[in-house]
Structure formats: C-alpha cells, structure tokens
Amino acid sequence: GAVVSQHPSWVICKSGTSVKIECRSLDFQATTMFWYRQFPKQSLMLMATSNEGSKATYEQGVEKDKFLINHASLTLSTLTVTSAHPEDSSFYICSARDLNTQYFGPGTRLTVL
Amino acid sequence: AQSVTQPDIHITVSEGASLELRCNYSYGATPYLFWYVQSPGQGLQLLLKYFSGDTLVQGIKGFEAEFKRSQSSFNLRKPSVHWSDAAEYFCAVGAPEGNEKLTFGTGTRLTIIP
C-alpha cells in the first residue's frame, strides 16, 4: 500500500516552455501533498505544500508564479514549471501524506535546454 | 524550529558487516521520526518510522532504529549489510502537532565493498 506515482519520469524541454509534472496517490487519498526539489548529491528542499481544494503554500524563496501547483482531487497534484530556464533543471519529487507519514514518488528529472 | 543532523556524509562498510547510521534531532518534545532510503535517480522509500511506544522499531529490509530521548537520537542499524543496501539514507523529523512538514538531514551515502 501507500504507493505514489509521478509522471513523467524524465522530461527534456526548450527554454521558455512550460512543463507539467503529475503526482498521484494510487491506493489512498491524500488531502496533502508536497513538492520537493533535489540538487545533485544534496538533500530535499521543500518547495510547497499542496492541499486539496485550496491554494498551495509555498516555502520562502520559491516563486509561486513560476511553480504552479494544482491539487484538484484527493489523488492528484500537479506542478507546472512555467517558462522554464536551464537553472530550473533539477530532480523534482512529490510526496503524499497518509496517516502522518509521507510517501514519495519516484521523482521527475527535468532538463531545460 | 526542528532540525536534523546526520554527522556522517559517507560511510563505507564491507558486505556482511554491521551498520549504524547516526541521526540527531532538535525538537522541543518527542517528534515523529523517519528513515528513508534513496537509490540513485529514484524517489525515497520509507524504511521505518517512530511515533510513540516501543523505542526500538523494526523496518523493512532488515533495518531497525532506536529512539533515545536522552540523546535526541534515532540511529539506524542493520546487523549484516548486503550490496543492495548501497544508497543514500535520510533521517527526517516531523512535528506531531504541527504543519505536517518534514525536516530532512543532509543524508548519509552508504557504499558497500565486497
């Protein structure tokens, strides 16, 4: 149980385009999901907390207009990187909360050319 | 504010040897405590967690961890490591009454030598 999926697993895009990443809880409902960013050989950096049916809460320093989060249902949250630039290239990981425990997706590798 | 320290950036052990990964936390009360493992290019997998009760918790893949309140520690152990245990290990703390966020340590990279 407690499986979280992410799609796509990797994506390459041109600078200036937008990319959408999906995070799904497959066997449980999650009112709260989280989006993280991870740089090579570093720990996870929380970007935002996504709550079903309400606006996401962004961490300090994270541009909410650049990283759009939508949590439209109890099993799906999406992260859209708008007008992506090479510095947005990173590994993005989502998690979904179930009974006080966060379960993580497999991550999405974004490369912006 | 809560914080987590994983003092060892990189540990190398021989296959079959025992393992202990250290984790110290700072929090005003007893937090929720977690150990996650990450293989290269993958997400994080939950190894075990502690909320309350028995201070020695068993997890998947033969791992266990012990919560020691007096030392503010939650060290991860395994009696005999396998080559497949090579990965990055993250300790994390959460506030039981708080905002659901996790605070992660910087991680410990485990290398297994034959």
PDB file of C-alpha atoms in Angstrom:
ATOM      1  CA  GLY A   1       0.000   0.000   0.000  1.00  0.00           C
ATOM      2  CA  ALA A   2       0.794   3.738   0.040  1.00  0.00           C
ATOM      3  CA  VAL A   3       2.099   3.967  -3.491  1.00  0.00           C
ATOM      4  CA  VAL A   4       2.781   7.297  -5.140  1.00  0.00           C
ATOM      5  CA  SER A   5       3.469   7.712  -8.828  1.00  0.00           C
ATOM      6  CA  GLN A   6       4.915  10.576 -10.828  1.00  0.00           C
ATOM      7  CA  HIS A   7       4.704  11.305 -14.497  1.00  0.00           C
ATOM      8  CA  PRO A   8       6.786  11.809 -16.478  1.00  0.00           C
ATOM      9  CA  SER A   9       9.884  10.209 -15.003  1.00  0.00           C
ATOM     10  CA  TRP A  10      12.042  12.458 -17.120  1.00  0.00           C
ATOM     11  CA  VAL A  11      11.472  15.348 -19.474  1.00  0.00           C
ATOM     12  CA  ILE A  12      13.633  17.495 -21.697  1.00  0.00           C
ATOM     13  CA  CYS A  13      12.295  20.817 -22.876  1.00  0.00           C
ATOM     14  CA  LYS A  14      13.424  24.013 -24.540  1.00  0.00           C
ATOM     15  CA  SER A  15      13.982  27.170 -22.596  1.00  0.00           C
ATOM     16  CA  GLY A  16      10.805  29.236 -22.330  1.00  0.00           C
ATOM     17  CA  THR A  17       8.372  26.364 -22.484  1.00  0.00           C
ATOM     18  CA  SER A  18       6.198  25.067 -19.641  1.00  0.00           C
ATOM     19  CA  VAL A  19       6.314  21.587 -18.196  1.00  0.00           C
ATOM     20  CA  LYS A  20       3.664  19.829 -16.129  1.00  0.00           C
ATOM     21  CA  ILE A  21       4.511  17.066 -13.662  1.00  0.00           C
ATOM     22  CA  GLU A  22       1.799  14.871 -12.176  1.00  0.00           C
ATOM     23  CA  CYS A  23       1.824  13.249  -8.755  1.00  0.00           C
ATOM     24  CA  ARG A  24      -0.755  10.597  -7.938  1.00  0.00           C
ATOM     25  CA  SER A  25      -1.534   8.601  -4.828  1.00  0.00           C
ATOM     26  CA  LEU A  26      -2.549   5.237  -6.224  1.00  0.00           C
ATOM     27  CA  ASP A  27      -4.107   3.424  -3.303  1.00  0.00           C
ATOM     28  CA  PHE A  28      -5.032   6.104  -0.819  1.00  0.00           C
ATOM     29  CA  GLN A  29      -6.492   9.561  -0.719  1.00  0.00           C
ATOM     30  CA  ALA A  30      -4.205  12.404   0.169  1.00  0.00           C
ATOM     31  CA  THR A  31      -5.543  15.753   1.245  1.00  0.00           C
ATOM     32  CA  THR A  32      -1.973  16.973   1.475  1.00  0.00           C
ATOM     33  CA  MET A  33       0.866  16.502  -0.971  1.00  0.00           C
ATOM     34  CA  PHE A  34       4.307  18.036  -1.010  1.00  0.00           C
ATOM     35  CA  TRP A  35       6.670  19.084  -3.759  1.00  0.00           C
ATOM     36  CA  TYR A  36      10.417  18.915  -3.297  1.00  0.00           C
ATOM     37  CA  ARG A  37      13.416  19.778  -5.378  1.00  0.00           C
ATOM     38  CA  GLN A  38      16.690  17.930  -5.068  1.00  0.00           C
ATOM     39  CA  PHE A  39      20.042  19.062  -6.407  1.00  0.00           C
ATOM     40  CA  PRO A  40      22.777  16.518  -7.121  1.00  0.00           C
ATOM     41  CA  LYS A  41      24.199  14.928  -4.005  1.00  0.00           C
ATOM     42  CA  GLN A  42      22.046  17.098  -1.771  1.00  0.00           C
ATOM     43  CA  SER A  43      19.059  16.675   0.468  1.00  0.00           C
ATOM     44  CA  LEU A  44      15.498  17.501  -0.422  1.00  0.00           C
ATOM     45  CA  MET A  45      14.327  21.084  -0.464  1.00  0.00           C
ATOM     46  CA  LEU A  46      10.634  21.572   0.214  1.00  0.00           C
ATOM     47  CA  MET A  47       9.094  23.833  -2.380  1.00  0.00           C
ATOM     48  CA  ALA A  48       5.443  23.847  -1.425  1.00  0.00           C
ATOM     49  CA  THR A  49       2.634  22.113   0.390  1.00  0.00           C
ATOM     50  CA  SER A  50      -0.333  21.245  -1.775  1.00  0.00           C
ATOM     51  CA  ASN A  51      -3.759  20.988  -0.167  1.00  0.00           C
ATOM     52  CA  GLU A  52      -6.743  19.562  -1.974  1.00  0.00           C
ATOM     53  CA  GLY A  53      -9.231  22.223  -2.898  1.00  0.00           C
ATOM     54  CA  SER A  54      -7.172  25.170  -1.743  1.00  0.00           C
ATOM     55  CA  LYS A  55      -4.152  27.174  -2.730  1.00  0.00           C
ATOM     56  CA  ALA A  56      -0.731  25.742  -2.191  1.00  0.00           C
ATOM     57  CA  THR A  57       1.554  27.083   0.496  1.00  0.00           C
ATOM     58  CA  TYR A  58       4.964  27.970  -0.858  1.00  0.00           C
ATOM     59  CA  GLU A  59       8.226  27.991   1.049  1.00  0.00           C
ATOM     60  CA  GLN A  60      10.182  31.182   1.329  1.00  0.00           C
ATOM     61  CA  GLY A  61      12.108  31.938  -1.812  1.00  0.00           C
ATOM     62  CA  VAL A  62      10.000  29.757  -4.103  1.00  0.00           C
ATOM     63  CA  GLU A  63       8.305  31.716  -6.881  1.00  0.00           C
ATOM     64  CA  LYS A  64       4.652  30.753  -6.863  1.00  0.00           C
ATOM     65  CA  ASP A  65       4.061  32.230 -10.303  1.00  0.00           C
ATOM     66  CA  LYS A  66       6.832  30.107 -11.733  1.00  0.00           C
ATOM     67  CA  PHE A  67       5.961  26.865  -9.986  1.00  0.00           C
ATOM     68  CA  LEU A  68       2.202  26.491 -10.287  1.00  0.00           C
ATOM     69  CA  ILE A  69       0.635  23.825  -8.120  1.00  0.00           C
ATOM     70  CA  ASN A  70      -2.854  22.435  -8.500  1.00  0.00           C
ATOM     71  CA  HIS A  71      -4.354  19.826  -6.195  1.00  0.00           C
ATOM     72  CA  ALA A  72      -7.660  19.234  -7.921  1.00  0.00           C
ATOM     73  CA  SER A  73      -8.543  15.887  -6.393  1.00  0.00           C
ATOM     74  CA  LEU A  74      -7.665  13.703  -3.436  1.00  0.00           C
ATOM     75  CA  THR A  75      -5.322  11.632  -5.568  1.00  0.00           C
ATOM     76  CA  LEU A  76      -3.712  14.123  -7.932  1.00  0.00           C
ATOM     77  CA  SER A  77      -1.467  17.122  -7.584  1.00  0.00           C
ATOM     78  CA  THR A  78       0.329  18.787 -10.455  1.00  0.00           C
ATOM     79  CA  LEU A  79       3.395  21.009 -10.593  1.00  0.00           C
ATOM     80  CA  THR A  80       3.793  23.208 -13.652  1.00  0.00           C
ATOM     81  CA  VAL A  81       7.140  24.836 -14.236  1.00  0.00           C
ATOM     82  CA  THR A  82       6.297  27.877 -16.318  1.00  0.00           C
ATOM     83  CA  SER A  83       8.719  29.487 -18.763  1.00  0.00           C
ATOM     84  CA  ALA A  84      11.388  27.031 -17.786  1.00  0.00           C
ATOM     85  CA  HIS A  85      15.040  28.018 -17.927  1.00  0.00           C
ATOM     86  CA  PRO A  86      18.219  25.968 -17.601  1.00  0.00           C
ATOM     87  CA  GLU A  87      18.513  26.855 -13.916  1.00  0.00           C
ATOM     88  CA  ASP A  88      15.199  25.058 -13.346  1.00  0.00           C
ATOM     89  CA  SER A  89      16.814  21.798 -14.370  1.00  0.00           C
ATOM     90  CA  SER A  90      16.605  19.527 -11.367  1.00  0.00           C
ATOM     91  CA  PHE A  91      15.093  16.422  -9.854  1.00  0.00           C
ATOM     92  CA  TYR A  92      11.564  17.074  -8.626  1.00  0.00           C
ATOM     93  CA  ILE A  93       9.982  14.710  -6.109  1.00  0.00           C
ATOM     94  CA  CYS A  94       6.483  14.698  -4.745  1.00  0.00           C
ATOM     95  CA  SER A  95       5.101  13.055  -1.650  1.00  0.00           C
ATOM     96  CA  ALA A  96       1.620  12.310  -0.414  1.00  0.00           C
ATOM     97  CA  ARG A  97       0.656  12.234   3.218  1.00  0.00           C
ATOM     98  CA  ASP A  98      -1.226   9.304   4.711  1.00  0.00           C
ATOM     99  CA  LEU A  99      -1.707   8.946   8.459  1.00  0.00           C
ATOM    100  CA  ASN A 100       1.153  11.257   9.441  1.00  0.00           C
ATOM    101  CA  THR A 101       3.590   9.626   7.045  1.00  0.00           C
ATOM    102  CA  GLN A 102       4.841  10.990   3.734  1.00  0.00           C
ATOM    103  CA  TYR A 103       5.170   8.515   0.879  1.00  0.00           C
ATOM    104  CA  PHE A 104       7.317   9.623  -2.011  1.00  0.00           C
ATOM    105  CA  GLY A 105       7.010   9.330  -5.733  1.00  0.00           C
ATOM    106  CA  PRO A 106       9.907   8.121  -7.898  1.00  0.00           C
ATOM    107  CA  GLY A 107      10.823  11.630  -8.998  1.00  0.00           C
ATOM    108  CA  THR A 108      10.962  13.515 -12.281  1.00  0.00           C
ATOM    109  CA  ARG A 109      14.214  14.575 -13.896  1.00  0.00           C
ATOM    110  CA  LEU A 110      13.742  17.900 -15.691  1.00  0.00           C
ATOM    111  CA  THR A 111      16.350  19.109 -18.136  1.00  0.00           C
ATOM    112  CA  VAL A 112      15.874  22.515 -19.732  1.00  0.00           C
ATOM    113  CA  LEU A 113      17.981  23.189 -22.788  1.00  0.00           C
TER     114      LEU A 113
ATOM    115  CA  ALA B   1      12.227  25.015  14.964  1.00  0.00           C
ATOM    116  CA  GLN B   2      13.167  21.415  14.410  1.00  0.00           C
ATOM    117  CA  SER B   3      16.456  20.325  12.895  1.00  0.00           C
ATOM    118  CA  VAL B   4      18.188  17.092  11.973  1.00  0.00           C
ATOM    119  CA  THR B   5      21.877  16.268  11.892  1.00  0.00           C
ATOM    120  CA  GLN B   6      23.391  13.324  10.130  1.00  0.00           C
ATOM    121  CA  PRO B   7      27.066  13.606  11.085  1.00  0.00           C
ATOM    122  CA  ASP B   8      28.373  11.105   8.556  1.00  0.00           C
ATOM    123  CA  ILE B   9      28.337  12.247   4.942  1.00  0.00           C
ATOM    124  CA  HIS B  10      29.730   8.994   3.603  1.00  0.00           C
ATOM    125  CA  ILE B  11      30.198   5.563   5.177  1.00  0.00           C
ATOM    126  CA  THR B  12      31.862   2.526   3.647  1.00  0.00           C
ATOM    127  CA  VAL B  13      31.288  -0.934   5.051  1.00  0.00           C
ATOM    128  CA  SER B  14      32.096  -4.425   3.908  1.00  0.00           C
ATOM    129  CA  GLU B  15      29.338  -6.698   2.757  1.00  0.00           C
ATOM    130  CA  GLY B  16      28.147  -8.750   5.700  1.00  0.00           C
ATOM    131  CA  ALA B  17      29.346  -6.258   8.272  1.00  0.00           C
ATOM    132  CA  SER B  18      27.075  -4.442  10.676  1.00  0.00           C
ATOM    133  CA  LEU B  19      25.931  -0.897  10.059  1.00  0.00           C
ATOM    134  CA  GLU B  20      24.902   2.053  12.162  1.00  0.00           C
ATOM    135  CA  LEU B  21      23.900   5.395  10.682  1.00  0.00           C
ATOM    136  CA  ARG B  22      23.620   8.274  13.084  1.00  0.00           C
ATOM    137  CA  CYS B  23      20.810  10.781  13.348  1.00  0.00           C
ATOM    138  CA  ASN B  24      20.397  13.504  15.937  1.00  0.00           C
ATOM    139  CA  TYR B  25      17.464  15.850  16.090  1.00  0.00           C
ATOM    140  CA  SER B  26      16.496  19.034  17.809  1.00  0.00           C
ATOM    141  CA  TYR B  27      12.893  19.441  18.869  1.00  0.00           C
ATOM    142  CA  GLY B  28      11.085  20.585  21.991  1.00  0.00           C
ATOM    143  CA  ALA B  29       9.146  17.384  22.517  1.00  0.00           C
ATOM    144  CA  THR B  30       9.085  13.921  21.007  1.00  0.00           C
ATOM    145  CA  PRO B  31       8.842  14.314  17.264  1.00  0.00           C
ATOM    146  CA  TYR B  32       7.759  11.903  14.616  1.00  0.00           C
ATOM    147  CA  LEU B  33      10.949  10.275  13.289  1.00  0.00           C
ATOM    148  CA  PHE B  34      11.585   8.640   9.938  1.00  0.00           C
ATOM    149  CA  TRP B  35      14.318   6.947   7.968  1.00  0.00           C
ATOM    150  CA  TYR B  36      14.120   6.933   4.191  1.00  0.00           C
ATOM    151  CA  VAL B  37      16.420   5.362   1.606  1.00  0.00           C
ATOM    152  CA  GLN B  38      17.084   6.694  -1.882  1.00  0.00           C
ATOM    153  CA  SER B  39      18.764   4.807  -4.687  1.00  0.00           C
ATOM    154  CA  PRO B  40      20.370   6.875  -7.472  1.00  0.00           C
ATOM    155  CA  GLY B  41      17.808   8.578  -9.656  1.00  0.00           C
ATOM    156  CA  GLN B  42      14.918   7.297  -7.571  1.00  0.00           C
ATOM    157  CA  GLY B  43      12.457   8.648  -5.072  1.00  0.00           C
ATOM    158  CA  LEU B  44      12.574   7.984  -1.348  1.00  0.00           C
ATOM    159  CA  GLN B  45      11.411   4.739   0.189  1.00  0.00           C
ATOM    160  CA  LEU B  46      10.251   4.620   3.793  1.00  0.00           C
ATOM    161  CA  LEU B  47      12.366   2.240   5.866  1.00  0.00           C
ATOM    162  CA  LEU B  48      10.745   2.788   9.253  1.00  0.00           C
ATOM    163  CA  LYS B  49       9.125   5.362  11.490  1.00  0.00           C
ATOM    164  CA  TYR B  50       8.648   6.150  15.151  1.00  0.00           C
ATOM    165  CA  PHE B  51       5.673   7.940  16.612  1.00  0.00           C
ATOM    166  CA  SER B  52       5.449   6.635  20.167  1.00  0.00           C
ATOM    167  CA  GLY B  53       5.673   3.464  22.249  1.00  0.00           C
ATOM    168  CA  ASP B  54       8.425   0.915  21.963  1.00  0.00           C
ATOM    169  CA  THR B  55      11.630   2.815  21.296  1.00  0.00           C
ATOM    170  CA  LEU B  56      13.104   0.063  19.134  1.00  0.00           C
ATOM    171  CA  VAL B  57      11.330  -0.047  15.804  1.00  0.00           C
ATOM    172  CA  GLN B  58      11.681  -2.590  13.064  1.00  0.00           C
ATOM    173  CA  GLY B  59      11.526  -1.676   9.431  1.00  0.00           C
ATOM    174  CA  ILE B  60      11.785  -3.190   6.026  1.00  0.00           C
ATOM    175  CA  LYS B  61      14.879  -4.855   4.559  1.00  0.00           C
ATOM    176  CA  GLY B  62      16.140  -5.914   7.982  1.00  0.00           C
ATOM    177  CA  PHE B  63      16.670  -2.396   9.307  1.00  0.00           C
ATOM    178  CA  GLU B  64      15.875  -1.224  12.799  1.00  0.00           C
ATOM    179  CA  ALA B  65      16.209   2.062  14.649  1.00  0.00           C
ATOM    180  CA  GLU B  66      16.237   3.030  18.275  1.00  0.00           C
ATOM    181  CA  PHE B  67      14.807   6.240  19.667  1.00  0.00           C
ATOM    182  CA  LYS B  68      16.850   7.574  22.563  1.00  0.00           C
ATOM    183  CA  ARG B  69      15.209  10.588  24.123  1.00  0.00           C
ATOM    184  CA  SER B  70      18.148  11.362  26.400  1.00  0.00           C
ATOM    185  CA  GLN B  71      20.486  11.602  23.428  1.00  0.00           C
ATOM    186  CA  SER B  72      17.973  13.079  20.965  1.00  0.00           C
ATOM    187  CA  SER B  73      18.992  10.340  18.593  1.00  0.00           C
ATOM    188  CA  PHE B  74      17.341   7.929  16.212  1.00  0.00           C
ATOM    189  CA  ASN B  75      20.147   5.801  14.815  1.00  0.00           C
ATOM    190  CA  LEU B  76      19.552   3.280  12.075  1.00  0.00           C
ATOM    191  CA  ARG B  77      21.093  -0.182  12.314  1.00  0.00           C
ATOM    192  CA  LYS B  78      21.409  -3.340  10.316  1.00  0.00           C
ATOM    193  CA  PRO B  79      23.270  -6.416  11.566  1.00  0.00           C
ATOM    194  CA  SER B  80      24.564  -7.544   8.174  1.00  0.00           C
ATOM    195  CA  VAL B  81      24.554  -5.355   5.079  1.00  0.00           C
ATOM    196  CA  HIS B  82      24.057  -6.536   1.529  1.00  0.00           C
ATOM    197  CA  TRP B  83      25.475  -4.993  -1.615  1.00  0.00           C
ATOM    198  CA  SER B  84      21.947  -3.856  -2.487  1.00  0.00           C
ATOM    199  CA  ASP B  85      21.901  -1.622   0.589  1.00  0.00           C
ATOM    200  CA  ALA B  86      24.245   0.834  -1.118  1.00  0.00           C
ATOM    201  CA  ALA B  87      22.227   4.040  -1.348  1.00  0.00           C
ATOM    202  CA  GLU B  88      21.628   7.423   0.271  1.00  0.00           C
ATOM    203  CA  TYR B  89      19.904   7.374   3.644  1.00  0.00           C
ATOM    204  CA  PHE B  90      17.920  10.285   5.009  1.00  0.00           C
ATOM    205  CA  CYS B  91      16.681  10.827   8.537  1.00  0.00           C
ATOM    206  CA  ALA B  92      13.681  13.120   8.916  1.00  0.00           C
ATOM    207  CA  VAL B  93      11.643  14.611  11.724  1.00  0.00           C
ATOM    208  CA  GLY B  94       8.088  15.890  11.787  1.00  0.00           C
ATOM    209  CA  ALA B  95       6.104  17.745  14.397  1.00  0.00           C
ATOM    210  CA  PRO B  96       3.157  15.717  15.748  1.00  0.00           C
ATOM    211  CA  GLU B  97       1.057  18.776  16.360  1.00  0.00           C
ATOM    212  CA  GLY B  98       2.474  20.873  13.619  1.00  0.00           C
ATOM    213  CA  ASN B  99       2.271  21.708   9.999  1.00  0.00           C
ATOM    214  CA  GLU B 100       2.938  18.264   8.534  1.00  0.00           C
ATOM    215  CA  LYS B 101       6.270  19.302   7.095  1.00  0.00           C
ATOM    216  CA  LEU B 102       9.297  17.092   7.384  1.00  0.00           C
ATOM    217  CA  THR B 103      12.767  18.351   8.116  1.00  0.00           C
ATOM    218  CA  PHE B 104      15.421  16.212   6.464  1.00  0.00           C
ATOM    219  CA  GLY B 105      19.009  15.614   7.380  1.00  0.00           C
ATOM    220  CA  THR B 106      21.668  16.078   4.752  1.00  0.00           C
ATOM    221  CA  GLY B 107      21.864  12.367   4.130  1.00  0.00           C
ATOM    222  CA  THR B 108      24.484   9.641   4.506  1.00  0.00           C
ATOM    223  CA  ARG B 109      25.811   7.895   1.451  1.00  0.00           C
ATOM    224  CA  LEU B 110      26.464   4.212   2.072  1.00  0.00           C
ATOM    225  CA  THR B 111      29.000   2.347  -0.005  1.00  0.00           C
ATOM    226  CA  ILE B 112      29.335  -1.419   0.264  1.00  0.00           C
ATOM    227  CA  ILE B 113      32.630  -3.102  -0.582  1.00  0.00           C
ATOM    228  CA  PRO B 114      32.939  -6.808  -1.346  1.00  0.00           C
TER     229      PRO B 114
END
